[in-house]
Amino acid sequence: MNAPAGLQQLPLAFTLNERLDFNLFVAGDNAAVCGRLQELAAEGRGQVYLWGAPGSGRSHLLQATCQLAGQHQLRAAYVPLAQFAAHGPGLLEGLEGLDLVALDDLQTVAGQDDWEQALFGLYNSLRDAGRAFVAAADSSPRGLALELADLRSRLGWGEVFHLQPLADDDKREALVRRASARGIELPDEVAVYLLRRTVRDMAGLMAWLDHLDQAQLAAQRRLSIPFVKSLLQESAPPGPGAD
C-alpha cells in the first residue's frame, strides 16, 4: 500500500503499519491524548511527549499521528529508535526540515552522548521553526537515564501524557478491533476467554492474537472457545507483540 501524500519514509527497512490509525485505537482513559495528537497532526506544530508501559499504545499513537499528518499534506516521519539505534544519530539528519517528527522508544538511546546531542538539536530546530515534535518512551522525561540535562528539560517543555492502561472491557474491544482489521473474526466471547485465561497486558494479548491467527489458518478452523482452549493447552505463551 502507498503511504499518504506527504508521509516521509526513512531510507531504511521500515514501513508504517497503515492499520495503526486513530480509528483502530481504543482510547479508554486516553481520549485527551488522542484528541491532542489529532490536533497536532492537522496543524503541524507543537511538542508532545508520551510515556507508558509496553503495550500501552505508544507506537500505535505515533504511527497514527504520522499517517494523519500525511493525510493533511504535511511531511512527517516516524522513527522507531529501538530498531534503528545501531545506525547512529546521523539517522536524524535532515528531519528538521519536515513538518512533524515522531521518535519512538527514546529510552533505547538515553545515556549515549552523541544521540542526546542530536536529539537536543533536532528538538530545538523543530520548535524554533514552529513545527511538530512527538516523542515516546517507557518513562517520563525525569525518569529517562539522560546525561544531558538540557535535553531532559526540553522534553518536559511541551505537553507530557502518561498513557493509562485499558480496563478489561476496553481490552476486549481492542482485541476485536485489531482482529477485524486483519480480517480475523474474533467473537466477543472468545476475546473475553482470552482475557481470563492468558495475560492481561496488551502487548501479550496482541502476541496471542498473532498466534491464534496463524493457528486458525493452519487448521482451517474458526476461532471458537473449544479451539482456543486446545491451543492454550498445547502452546507456550508467545513473545510480546507490537506496542
XYZ file of C-alpha atoms in Angstrom:
243
model
C 0.000 0.000 0.000
C 1.202 3.507 -0.705
C 1.822 5.926 2.134
C -0.389 9.030 2.320
C 0.885 12.037 0.387
C 3.454 13.951 2.395
C 4.481 10.984 4.534
C 8.255 10.714 4.742
C 9.639 7.188 4.599
C 13.039 6.606 6.176
C 15.715 5.275 3.800
C 15.849 2.059 5.841
C 13.912 -1.190 6.051
C 10.877 0.154 7.879
C 7.324 0.709 6.671
C 4.472 2.202 8.654
C 1.740 -0.217 9.627
C -1.134 1.510 7.878
C -3.699 -0.348 10.003
C -2.484 1.559 13.057
C -4.683 4.629 12.751
C -6.820 6.516 15.254
C -9.969 4.610 14.269
C -8.358 1.351 15.365
C -7.067 2.739 18.670
C -9.238 2.115 21.740
C -8.607 5.177 23.878
C -10.172 4.269 27.216
C -8.883 6.898 29.647
C -6.521 8.274 26.985
C -9.086 10.224 24.970
C -7.389 13.552 25.723
C -4.093 12.243 24.343
C -5.765 11.076 21.130
C -7.511 14.395 20.677
C -4.323 16.383 21.184
C -2.333 14.239 18.752
C -5.022 14.606 16.095
C -4.872 18.388 16.510
C -1.091 18.320 16.255
C -1.245 16.168 13.111
C -3.623 18.647 11.490
C -1.701 21.778 12.499
C 1.895 20.569 12.193
C 3.116 22.370 15.283
C 3.556 21.674 18.991
C 5.558 19.360 21.238
C 4.097 16.235 22.858
C 5.774 13.538 24.929
C 4.059 10.196 25.649
C 5.144 7.617 28.157
C 3.760 4.325 29.352
C 4.398 0.636 29.808
C 4.988 -1.727 26.864
C 1.664 -2.377 25.164
C 0.183 0.952 26.272
C -0.168 2.093 22.663
C 2.816 4.414 22.291
C 3.895 3.074 18.905
C 0.309 2.862 17.655
C -0.350 6.511 18.500
C 2.882 7.784 16.963
C 2.233 5.943 13.708
C -1.394 7.096 13.670
C -0.215 10.687 14.156
C 2.203 10.461 11.227
C -0.391 8.893 8.959
C -2.957 11.570 9.793
C -0.360 14.300 9.201
C 0.300 12.810 5.770
C -3.416 12.940 5.015
C -3.249 16.662 5.837
C -0.451 17.017 3.265
C 2.198 17.517 5.950
C 5.646 15.962 5.676
C 6.007 13.556 8.583
C 8.421 10.830 9.669
C 8.120 8.097 12.281
C 11.462 6.898 13.690
C 11.426 3.671 15.772
C 14.704 4.109 17.634
C 14.611 0.595 19.082
C 15.033 -0.704 15.525
C 17.378 1.912 14.122
C 19.620 2.969 17.031
C 22.530 0.944 15.631
C 22.602 3.228 12.584
C 23.775 6.104 14.776
C 22.416 9.627 15.268
C 23.168 10.523 11.657
C 19.780 8.921 11.039
C 18.203 12.159 12.284
C 19.971 14.415 9.783
C 17.548 16.328 7.590
C 14.478 15.583 9.691
C 14.423 19.177 10.939
C 13.045 20.175 7.531
C 9.877 18.123 7.976
C 6.584 19.345 9.407
C 6.315 16.591 12.023
C 8.801 14.132 13.503
C 7.748 11.286 15.818
C 10.503 9.482 17.736
C 9.648 6.179 19.413
C 11.474 4.372 22.255
C 13.718 7.223 23.386
C 14.884 5.056 26.271
C 16.963 2.968 23.847
C 19.384 5.832 23.167
C 19.285 7.560 26.566
C 22.741 7.898 28.096
C 24.518 7.994 24.718
C 26.092 11.423 24.314
C 26.075 11.546 20.515
C 22.413 10.598 20.367
C 21.433 13.036 23.099
C 23.195 15.924 21.371
C 21.486 15.055 18.082
C 18.068 14.818 19.749
C 18.639 18.134 21.500
C 19.491 19.814 18.205
C 16.527 18.286 16.384
C 14.086 19.311 19.106
C 15.353 22.905 19.093
C 15.275 23.157 15.296
C 11.694 21.905 15.049
C 10.480 24.055 17.918
C 12.185 27.203 16.628
C 10.664 26.620 13.180
C 7.172 26.192 14.654
C 6.975 22.548 13.605
C 5.810 19.432 15.441
C 7.850 17.092 17.633
C 6.376 13.972 19.219
C 8.353 11.513 21.318
C 7.552 8.384 23.297
C 9.363 6.279 25.872
C 8.736 3.877 28.719
C 9.187 6.558 31.381
C 8.666 10.270 31.909
C 11.375 12.793 30.926
C 12.513 12.818 34.550
C 12.694 9.033 34.595
C 14.829 8.672 31.456
C 18.505 7.877 32.038
C 19.611 11.026 30.211
C 23.018 12.601 30.753
C 22.164 15.894 29.045
C 20.126 17.950 31.498
C 19.079 20.414 28.800
C 17.519 17.597 26.758
C 15.567 16.369 29.775
C 14.325 19.918 30.302
C 13.302 20.343 26.654
C 11.338 17.089 26.620
C 9.308 18.385 29.551
C 8.628 21.785 27.979
C 5.721 20.572 25.874
C 2.704 18.539 26.869
C 3.530 15.314 28.695
C 0.968 12.495 28.760
C 1.122 9.302 30.806
C -0.749 6.614 28.870
C -3.162 4.806 31.162
C -3.809 1.046 30.963
C -7.116 -0.070 29.499
C -9.973 -1.515 31.520
C -10.915 -5.101 30.660
C -13.885 -4.068 28.513
C -11.611 -1.764 26.524
C -9.025 -4.538 26.130
C -11.741 -6.808 24.742
C -12.788 -4.099 22.298
C -9.158 -3.516 21.289
C -8.689 -7.215 20.580
C -11.854 -7.407 18.484
C -10.963 -4.262 16.522
C -7.399 -5.383 15.843
C -8.637 -8.797 14.748
C -11.243 -7.274 12.432
C -8.627 -5.004 10.840
C -6.651 -8.128 9.994
C -9.637 -9.975 8.589
C -9.965 -12.248 11.635
C -13.414 -12.996 13.048
C -12.932 -12.895 16.817
C -16.244 -13.384 18.679
C -16.691 -11.341 21.851
C -16.901 -14.476 23.981
C -13.538 -15.687 22.659
C -11.951 -12.301 23.398
C -13.306 -12.480 26.961
C -11.975 -16.040 27.288
C -8.506 -14.875 26.219
C -8.571 -12.110 28.809
C -9.494 -14.554 31.549
C -7.115 -17.361 30.582
C -3.988 -15.647 29.250
C -2.196 -12.379 30.021
C -3.748 -9.019 30.874
C -1.276 -6.644 29.206
C -1.995 -5.510 25.650
C 1.415 -6.490 24.255
C 0.887 -10.060 25.432
C -2.705 -10.162 24.190
C -1.650 -8.993 20.733
C 1.011 -11.693 20.682
C -1.691 -14.269 21.427
C -3.804 -12.815 18.615
C -0.891 -13.302 16.199
C -0.520 -16.888 17.413
C -4.235 -17.648 17.069
C -4.302 -16.174 13.570
C -1.506 -18.484 12.443
C -3.098 -21.491 14.156
C -6.548 -20.986 12.646
C -5.067 -20.604 9.171
C -3.057 -23.803 9.584
C -6.046 -25.742 10.942
C -8.624 -24.076 8.666
C -10.883 -23.522 11.655
C -12.788 -20.564 13.066
C -11.843 -19.116 16.421
C -14.143 -20.717 18.989
C -13.695 -21.283 22.705
C -13.044 -25.059 22.310
C -10.446 -24.417 19.590
C -8.741 -21.637 21.559
C -8.818 -23.740 24.731
C -6.998 -26.556 22.948
C -4.371 -24.122 21.664
C -3.783 -22.673 25.126
C -3.229 -26.175 26.486
C -0.764 -27.055 23.728
C 1.141 -23.791 23.317
C 3.724 -21.920 25.329
C 2.971 -18.206 25.755
C 4.105 -16.315 22.637
C 6.610 -13.482 22.794
C 5.484 -9.851 23.163
C 3.522 -8.417 20.272
C 3.593 -4.959 18.767
C 3.013 -1.972 21.011
